[in-house]
Tab-separated table of N, CA and C in Angstrom:
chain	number	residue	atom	x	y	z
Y	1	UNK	N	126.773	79.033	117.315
Y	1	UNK	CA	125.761	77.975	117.328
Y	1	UNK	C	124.379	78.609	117.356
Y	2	UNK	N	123.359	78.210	115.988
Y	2	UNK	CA	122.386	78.503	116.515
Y	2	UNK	C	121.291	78.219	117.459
Y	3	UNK	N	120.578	78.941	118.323
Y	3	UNK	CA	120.005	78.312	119.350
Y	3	UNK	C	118.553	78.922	119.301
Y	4	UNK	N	117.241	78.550	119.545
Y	4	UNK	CA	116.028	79.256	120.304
Y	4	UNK	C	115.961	78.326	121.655
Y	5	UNK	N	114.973	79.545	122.120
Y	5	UNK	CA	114.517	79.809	123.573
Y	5	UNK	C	113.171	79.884	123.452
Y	6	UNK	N	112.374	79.152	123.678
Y	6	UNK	CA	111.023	79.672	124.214
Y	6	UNK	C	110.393	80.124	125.165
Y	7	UNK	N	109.729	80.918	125.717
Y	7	UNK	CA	108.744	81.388	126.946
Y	7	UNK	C	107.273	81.472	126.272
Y	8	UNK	N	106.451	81.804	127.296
Y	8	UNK	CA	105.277	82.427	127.549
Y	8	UNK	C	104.165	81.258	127.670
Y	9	UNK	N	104.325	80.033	128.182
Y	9	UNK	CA	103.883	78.927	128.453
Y	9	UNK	C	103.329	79.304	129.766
Y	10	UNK	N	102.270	78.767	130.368
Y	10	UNK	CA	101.331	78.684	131.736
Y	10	UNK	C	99.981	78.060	131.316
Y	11	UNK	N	99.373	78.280	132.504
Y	11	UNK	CA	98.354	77.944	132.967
Y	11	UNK	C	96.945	78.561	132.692
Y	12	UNK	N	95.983	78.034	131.292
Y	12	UNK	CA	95.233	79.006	131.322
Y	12	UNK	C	93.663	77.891	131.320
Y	13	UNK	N	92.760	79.192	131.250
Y	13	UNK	CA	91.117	78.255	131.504
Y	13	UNK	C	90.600	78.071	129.779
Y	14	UNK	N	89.799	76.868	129.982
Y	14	UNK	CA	89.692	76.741	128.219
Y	14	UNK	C	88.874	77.543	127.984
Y	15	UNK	N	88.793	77.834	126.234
Y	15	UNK	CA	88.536	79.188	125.746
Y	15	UNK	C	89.781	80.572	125.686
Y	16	UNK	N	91.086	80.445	126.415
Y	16	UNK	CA	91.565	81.159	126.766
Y	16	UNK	C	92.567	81.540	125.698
Y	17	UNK	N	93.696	82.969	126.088
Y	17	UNK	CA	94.836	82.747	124.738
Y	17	UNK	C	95.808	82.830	125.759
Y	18	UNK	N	96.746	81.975	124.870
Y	18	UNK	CA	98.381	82.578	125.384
Y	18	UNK	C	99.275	83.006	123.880
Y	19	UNK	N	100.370	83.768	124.170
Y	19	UNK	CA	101.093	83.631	123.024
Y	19	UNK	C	102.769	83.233	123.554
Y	20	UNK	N	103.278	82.232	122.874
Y	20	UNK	CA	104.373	81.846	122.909
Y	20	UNK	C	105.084	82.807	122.135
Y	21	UNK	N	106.434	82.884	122.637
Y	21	UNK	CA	107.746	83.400	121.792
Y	21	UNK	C	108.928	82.571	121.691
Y	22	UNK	N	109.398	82.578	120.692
Y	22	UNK	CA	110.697	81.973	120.898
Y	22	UNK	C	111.776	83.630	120.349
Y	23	UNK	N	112.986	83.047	120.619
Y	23	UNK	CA	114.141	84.133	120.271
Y	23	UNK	C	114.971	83.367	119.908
Y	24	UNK	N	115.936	83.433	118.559
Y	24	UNK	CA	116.711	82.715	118.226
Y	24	UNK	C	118.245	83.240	117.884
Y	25	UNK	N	119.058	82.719	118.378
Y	25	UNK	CA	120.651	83.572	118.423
Y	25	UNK	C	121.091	82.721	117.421
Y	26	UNK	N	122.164	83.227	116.697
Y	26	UNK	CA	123.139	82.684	115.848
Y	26	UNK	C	123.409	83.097	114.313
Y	27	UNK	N	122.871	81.700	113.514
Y	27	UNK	CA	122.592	82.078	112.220
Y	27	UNK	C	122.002	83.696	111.860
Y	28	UNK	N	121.672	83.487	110.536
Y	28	UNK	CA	120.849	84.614	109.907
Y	28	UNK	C	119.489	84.346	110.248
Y	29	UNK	N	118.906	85.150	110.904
Y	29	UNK	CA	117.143	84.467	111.538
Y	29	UNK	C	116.585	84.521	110.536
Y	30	UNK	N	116.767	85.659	109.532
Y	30	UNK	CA	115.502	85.488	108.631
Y	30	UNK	C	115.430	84.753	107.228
Y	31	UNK	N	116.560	83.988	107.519
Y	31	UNK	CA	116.806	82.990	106.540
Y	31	UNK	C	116.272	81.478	106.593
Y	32	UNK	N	116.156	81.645	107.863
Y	32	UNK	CA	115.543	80.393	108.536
Y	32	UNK	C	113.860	79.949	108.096
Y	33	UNK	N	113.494	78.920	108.139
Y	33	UNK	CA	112.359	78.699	108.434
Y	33	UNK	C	112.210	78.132	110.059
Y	34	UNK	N	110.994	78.338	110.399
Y	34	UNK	CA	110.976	79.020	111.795
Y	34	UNK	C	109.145	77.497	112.361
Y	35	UNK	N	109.252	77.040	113.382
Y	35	UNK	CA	108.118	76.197	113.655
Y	35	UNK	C	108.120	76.162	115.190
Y	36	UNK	N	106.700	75.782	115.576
Y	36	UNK	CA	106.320	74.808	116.641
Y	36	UNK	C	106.047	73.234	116.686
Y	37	UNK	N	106.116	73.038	117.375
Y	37	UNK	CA	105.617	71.578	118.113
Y	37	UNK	C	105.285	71.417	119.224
Y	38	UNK	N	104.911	70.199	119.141
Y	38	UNK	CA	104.093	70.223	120.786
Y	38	UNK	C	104.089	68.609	121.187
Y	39	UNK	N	104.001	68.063	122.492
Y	39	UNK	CA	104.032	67.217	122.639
Y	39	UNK	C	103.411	66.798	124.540
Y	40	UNK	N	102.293	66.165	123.552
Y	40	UNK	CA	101.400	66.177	125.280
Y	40	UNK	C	101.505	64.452	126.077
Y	41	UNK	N	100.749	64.667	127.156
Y	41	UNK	CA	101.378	63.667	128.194
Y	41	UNK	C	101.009	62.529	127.323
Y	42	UNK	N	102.029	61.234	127.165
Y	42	UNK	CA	101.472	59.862	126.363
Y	42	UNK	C	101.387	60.050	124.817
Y	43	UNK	N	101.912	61.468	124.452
Y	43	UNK	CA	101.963	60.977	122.946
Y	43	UNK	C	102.694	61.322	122.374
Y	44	UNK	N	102.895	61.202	121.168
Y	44	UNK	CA	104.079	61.499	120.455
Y	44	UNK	C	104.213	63.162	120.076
Y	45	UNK	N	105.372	63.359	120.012
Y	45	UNK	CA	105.832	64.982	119.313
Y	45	UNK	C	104.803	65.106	118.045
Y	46	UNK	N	104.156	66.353	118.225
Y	46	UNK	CA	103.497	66.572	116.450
Y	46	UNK	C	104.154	68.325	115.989
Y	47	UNK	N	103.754	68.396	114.914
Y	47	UNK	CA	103.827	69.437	114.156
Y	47	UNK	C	102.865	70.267	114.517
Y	48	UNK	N	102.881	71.570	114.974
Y	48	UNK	CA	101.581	72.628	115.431
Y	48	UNK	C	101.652	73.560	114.158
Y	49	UNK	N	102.891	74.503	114.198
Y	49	UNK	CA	102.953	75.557	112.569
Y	49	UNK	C	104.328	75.510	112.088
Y	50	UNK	N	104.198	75.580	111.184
Y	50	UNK	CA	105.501	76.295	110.443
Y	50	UNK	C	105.458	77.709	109.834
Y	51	UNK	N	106.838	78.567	109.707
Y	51	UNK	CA	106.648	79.363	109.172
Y	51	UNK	C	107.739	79.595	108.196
Y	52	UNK	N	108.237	79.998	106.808
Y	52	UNK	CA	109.057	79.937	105.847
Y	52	UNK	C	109.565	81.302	106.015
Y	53	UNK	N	111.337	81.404	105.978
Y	53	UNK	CA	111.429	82.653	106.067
Y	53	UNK	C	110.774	83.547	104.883
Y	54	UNK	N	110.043	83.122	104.365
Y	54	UNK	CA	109.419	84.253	103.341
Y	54	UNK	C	107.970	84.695	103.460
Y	55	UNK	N	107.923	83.764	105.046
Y	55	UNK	CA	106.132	84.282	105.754
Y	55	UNK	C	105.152	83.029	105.200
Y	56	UNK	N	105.568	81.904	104.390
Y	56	UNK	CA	104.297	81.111	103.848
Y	56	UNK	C	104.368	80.311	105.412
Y	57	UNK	N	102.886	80.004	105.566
Y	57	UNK	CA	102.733	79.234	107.087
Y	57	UNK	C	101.961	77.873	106.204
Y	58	UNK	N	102.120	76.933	107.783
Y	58	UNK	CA	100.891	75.550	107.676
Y	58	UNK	C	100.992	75.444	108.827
Y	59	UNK	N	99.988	75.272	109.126
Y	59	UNK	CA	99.153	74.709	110.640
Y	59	UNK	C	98.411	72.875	110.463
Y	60	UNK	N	98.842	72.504	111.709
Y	60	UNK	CA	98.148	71.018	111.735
Y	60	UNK	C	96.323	71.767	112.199
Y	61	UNK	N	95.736	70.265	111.320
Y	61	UNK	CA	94.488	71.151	111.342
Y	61	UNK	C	93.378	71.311	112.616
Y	62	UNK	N	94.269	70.316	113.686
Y	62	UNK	CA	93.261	70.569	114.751
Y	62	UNK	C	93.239	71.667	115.288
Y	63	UNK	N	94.491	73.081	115.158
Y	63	UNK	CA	94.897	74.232	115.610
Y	63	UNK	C	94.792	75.461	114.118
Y	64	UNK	N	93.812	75.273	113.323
Y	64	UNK	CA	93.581	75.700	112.261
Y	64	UNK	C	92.273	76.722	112.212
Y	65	UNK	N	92.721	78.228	112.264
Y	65	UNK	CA	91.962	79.025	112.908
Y	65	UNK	C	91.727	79.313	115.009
Y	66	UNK	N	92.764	78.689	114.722
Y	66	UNK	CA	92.782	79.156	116.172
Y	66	UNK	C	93.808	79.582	116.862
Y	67	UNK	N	95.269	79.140	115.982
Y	67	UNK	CA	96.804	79.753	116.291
Y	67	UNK	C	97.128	80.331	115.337
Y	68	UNK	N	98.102	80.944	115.645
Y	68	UNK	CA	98.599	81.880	114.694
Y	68	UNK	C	100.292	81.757	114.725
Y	69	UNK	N	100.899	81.615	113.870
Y	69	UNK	CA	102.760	81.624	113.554
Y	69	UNK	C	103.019	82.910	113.199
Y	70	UNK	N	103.949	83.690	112.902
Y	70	UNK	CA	104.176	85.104	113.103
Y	70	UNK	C	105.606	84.930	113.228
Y	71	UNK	N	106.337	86.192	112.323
Y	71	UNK	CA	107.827	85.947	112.919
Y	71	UNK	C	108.084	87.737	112.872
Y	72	UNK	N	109.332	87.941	113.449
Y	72	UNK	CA	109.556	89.175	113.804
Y	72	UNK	C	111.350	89.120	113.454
Y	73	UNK	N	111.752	89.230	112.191
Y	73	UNK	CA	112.973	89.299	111.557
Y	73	UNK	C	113.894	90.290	111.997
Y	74	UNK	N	113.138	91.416	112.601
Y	74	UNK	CA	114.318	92.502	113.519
Y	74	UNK	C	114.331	91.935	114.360
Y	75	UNK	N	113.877	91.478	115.351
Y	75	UNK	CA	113.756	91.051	116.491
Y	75	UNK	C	114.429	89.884	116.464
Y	76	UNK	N	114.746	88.651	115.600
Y	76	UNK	CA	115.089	87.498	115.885
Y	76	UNK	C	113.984	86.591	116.554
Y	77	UNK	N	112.314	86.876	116.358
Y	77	UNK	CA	111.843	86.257	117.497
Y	77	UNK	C	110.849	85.479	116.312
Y	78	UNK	N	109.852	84.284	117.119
Y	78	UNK	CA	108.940	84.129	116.366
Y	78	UNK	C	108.255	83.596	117.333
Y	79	UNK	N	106.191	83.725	116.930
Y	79	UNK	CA	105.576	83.942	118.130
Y	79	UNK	C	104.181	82.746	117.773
Y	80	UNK	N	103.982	82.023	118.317
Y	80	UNK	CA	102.476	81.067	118.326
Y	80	UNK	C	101.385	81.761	118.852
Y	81	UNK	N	100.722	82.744	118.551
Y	81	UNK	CA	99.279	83.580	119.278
Y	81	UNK	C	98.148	82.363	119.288
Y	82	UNK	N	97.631	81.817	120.284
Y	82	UNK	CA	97.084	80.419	120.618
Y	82	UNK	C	95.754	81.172	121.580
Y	83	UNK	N	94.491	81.165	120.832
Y	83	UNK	CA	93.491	81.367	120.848
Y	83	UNK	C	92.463	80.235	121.163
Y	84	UNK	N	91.065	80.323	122.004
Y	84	UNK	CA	90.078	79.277	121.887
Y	84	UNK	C	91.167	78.232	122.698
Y	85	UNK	N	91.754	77.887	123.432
Y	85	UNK	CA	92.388	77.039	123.791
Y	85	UNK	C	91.470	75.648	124.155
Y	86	UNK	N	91.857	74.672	124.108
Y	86	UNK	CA	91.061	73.657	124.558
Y	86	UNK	C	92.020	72.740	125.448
Y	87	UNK	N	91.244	72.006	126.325
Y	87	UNK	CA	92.218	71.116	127.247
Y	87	UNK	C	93.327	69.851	126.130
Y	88	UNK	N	92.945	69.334	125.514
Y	88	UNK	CA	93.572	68.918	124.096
Y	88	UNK	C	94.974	69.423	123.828
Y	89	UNK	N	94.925	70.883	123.870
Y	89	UNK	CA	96.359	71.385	123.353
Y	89	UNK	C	97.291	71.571	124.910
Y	90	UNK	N	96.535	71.087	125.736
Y	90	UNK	CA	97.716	70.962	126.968
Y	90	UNK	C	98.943	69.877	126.379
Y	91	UNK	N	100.237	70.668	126.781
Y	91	UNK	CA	101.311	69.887	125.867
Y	91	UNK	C	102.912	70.621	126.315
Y	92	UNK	N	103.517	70.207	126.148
Y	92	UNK	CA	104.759	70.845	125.810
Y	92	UNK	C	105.109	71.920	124.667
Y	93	UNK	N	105.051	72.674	124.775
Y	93	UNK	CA	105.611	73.114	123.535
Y	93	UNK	C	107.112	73.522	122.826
Y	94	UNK	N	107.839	73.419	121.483
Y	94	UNK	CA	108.835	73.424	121.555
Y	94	UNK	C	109.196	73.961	119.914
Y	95	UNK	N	110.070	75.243	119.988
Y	95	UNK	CA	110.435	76.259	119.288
Y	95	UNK	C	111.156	75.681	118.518
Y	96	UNK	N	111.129	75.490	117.171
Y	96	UNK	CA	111.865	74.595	116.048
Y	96	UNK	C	112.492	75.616	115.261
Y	97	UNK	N	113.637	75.239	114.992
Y	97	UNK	CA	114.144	76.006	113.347
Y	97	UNK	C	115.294	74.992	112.676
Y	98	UNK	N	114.818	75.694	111.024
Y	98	UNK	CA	115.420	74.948	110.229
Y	98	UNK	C	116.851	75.764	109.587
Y	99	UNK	N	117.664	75.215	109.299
Y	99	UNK	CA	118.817	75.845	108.344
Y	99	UNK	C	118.576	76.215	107.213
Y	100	UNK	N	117.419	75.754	106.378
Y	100	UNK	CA	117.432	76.444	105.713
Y	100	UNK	C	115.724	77.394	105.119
Y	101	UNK	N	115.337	77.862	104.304
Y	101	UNK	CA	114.466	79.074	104.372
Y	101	UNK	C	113.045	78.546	104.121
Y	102	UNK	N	112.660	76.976	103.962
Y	102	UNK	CA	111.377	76.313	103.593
Y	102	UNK	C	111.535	75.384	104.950
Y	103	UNK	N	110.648	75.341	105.204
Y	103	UNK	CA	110.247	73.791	106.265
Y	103	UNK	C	110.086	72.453	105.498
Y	104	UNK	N	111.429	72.236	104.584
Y	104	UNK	CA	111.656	71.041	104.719
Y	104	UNK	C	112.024	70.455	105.731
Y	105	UNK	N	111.703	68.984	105.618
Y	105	UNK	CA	112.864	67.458	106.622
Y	105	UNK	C	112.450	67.921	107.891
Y	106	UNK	N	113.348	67.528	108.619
Y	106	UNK	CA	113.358	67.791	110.168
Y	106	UNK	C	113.915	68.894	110.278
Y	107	UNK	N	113.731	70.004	111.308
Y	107	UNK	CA	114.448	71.140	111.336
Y	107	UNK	C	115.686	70.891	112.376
Y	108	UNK	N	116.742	71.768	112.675
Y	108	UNK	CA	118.130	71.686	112.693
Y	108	UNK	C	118.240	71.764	114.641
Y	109	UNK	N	117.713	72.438	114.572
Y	109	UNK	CA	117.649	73.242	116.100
Y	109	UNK	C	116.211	73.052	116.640
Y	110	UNK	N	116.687	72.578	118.408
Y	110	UNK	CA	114.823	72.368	118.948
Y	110	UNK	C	115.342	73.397	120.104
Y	111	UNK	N	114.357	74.262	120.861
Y	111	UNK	CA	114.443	75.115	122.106
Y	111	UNK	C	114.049	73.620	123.557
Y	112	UNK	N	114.056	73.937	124.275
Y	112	UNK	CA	114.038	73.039	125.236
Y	112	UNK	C	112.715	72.821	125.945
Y	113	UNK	N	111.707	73.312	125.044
Y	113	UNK	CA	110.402	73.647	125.506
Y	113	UNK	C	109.558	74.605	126.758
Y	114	UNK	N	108.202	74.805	126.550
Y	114	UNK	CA	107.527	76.003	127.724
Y	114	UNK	C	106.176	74.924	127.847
Y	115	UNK	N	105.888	74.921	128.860
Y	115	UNK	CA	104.377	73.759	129.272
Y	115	UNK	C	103.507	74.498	128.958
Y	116	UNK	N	102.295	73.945	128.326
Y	116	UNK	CA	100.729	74.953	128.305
Y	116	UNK	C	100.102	73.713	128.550
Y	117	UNK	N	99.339	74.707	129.975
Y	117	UNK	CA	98.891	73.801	130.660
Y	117	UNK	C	97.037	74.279	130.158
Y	118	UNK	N	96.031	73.789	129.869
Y	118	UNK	CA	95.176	74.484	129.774
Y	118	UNK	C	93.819	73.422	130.526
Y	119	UNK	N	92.716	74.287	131.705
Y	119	UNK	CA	92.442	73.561	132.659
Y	119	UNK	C	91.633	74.226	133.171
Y	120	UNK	N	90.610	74.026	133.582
Y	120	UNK	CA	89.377	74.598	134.360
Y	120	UNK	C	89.711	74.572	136.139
């Protein structure tokens, strides 16, 4: 079964970075297309990045120049580098992958999410 895991979620001051990781067991990782999401208090789940196993990314544009998607195909891992933080992107976040190698549809597999809390 394939599965991700996310970490590296906390507590930071705005302006600040964190970088998320996820790690994903199972399938072929680098076949996958690989995403975030996020989902803050009162609203709905959105789309943060995607990444195609062949490296093409999209970012929603309120996090456009300011995160970064990244994947690491030896490793099995893939990473959100989240820069400039603003209280806004306080949210859930949650490690997506798809079955197959484009970020079409809905992806297959969700991680169980990491909180970013971001807060003066």
């Amino acid at each position: 079964q394939a599965q991700v895991v996310e970490s590296g979620g906390g507590l930071v001051q705005p302006g600040g970075s964190l970088r998320l990781s996820c790690v994903a067991s199972g399938s072929i990782f680098r076949l996958n297309a690989m995403g975030w999401y996020r989902q803050g208090p009162g609203k709905q789940r959105e789309l943060v990045a995607q990444i195609s196993a062949s490296g093409m990314t999209n970012y929603v544009d309120s996090v456009k120049g300011r995160f970064t998607i990244s994947r690491d195909n030896n490793k099995n891992m893939a990473y959100l580098q989240m820069n400039s933080l603003k209280p806004e992107d306080t949210a859930v976040y949650y490690c997506a992958r798809w079955s197959a190698q484009y970020y079409s549809g809905s992806p297959a597999y969700w991680g169980q999410g990491t909180q970013v809390t971001v807060s003066s």
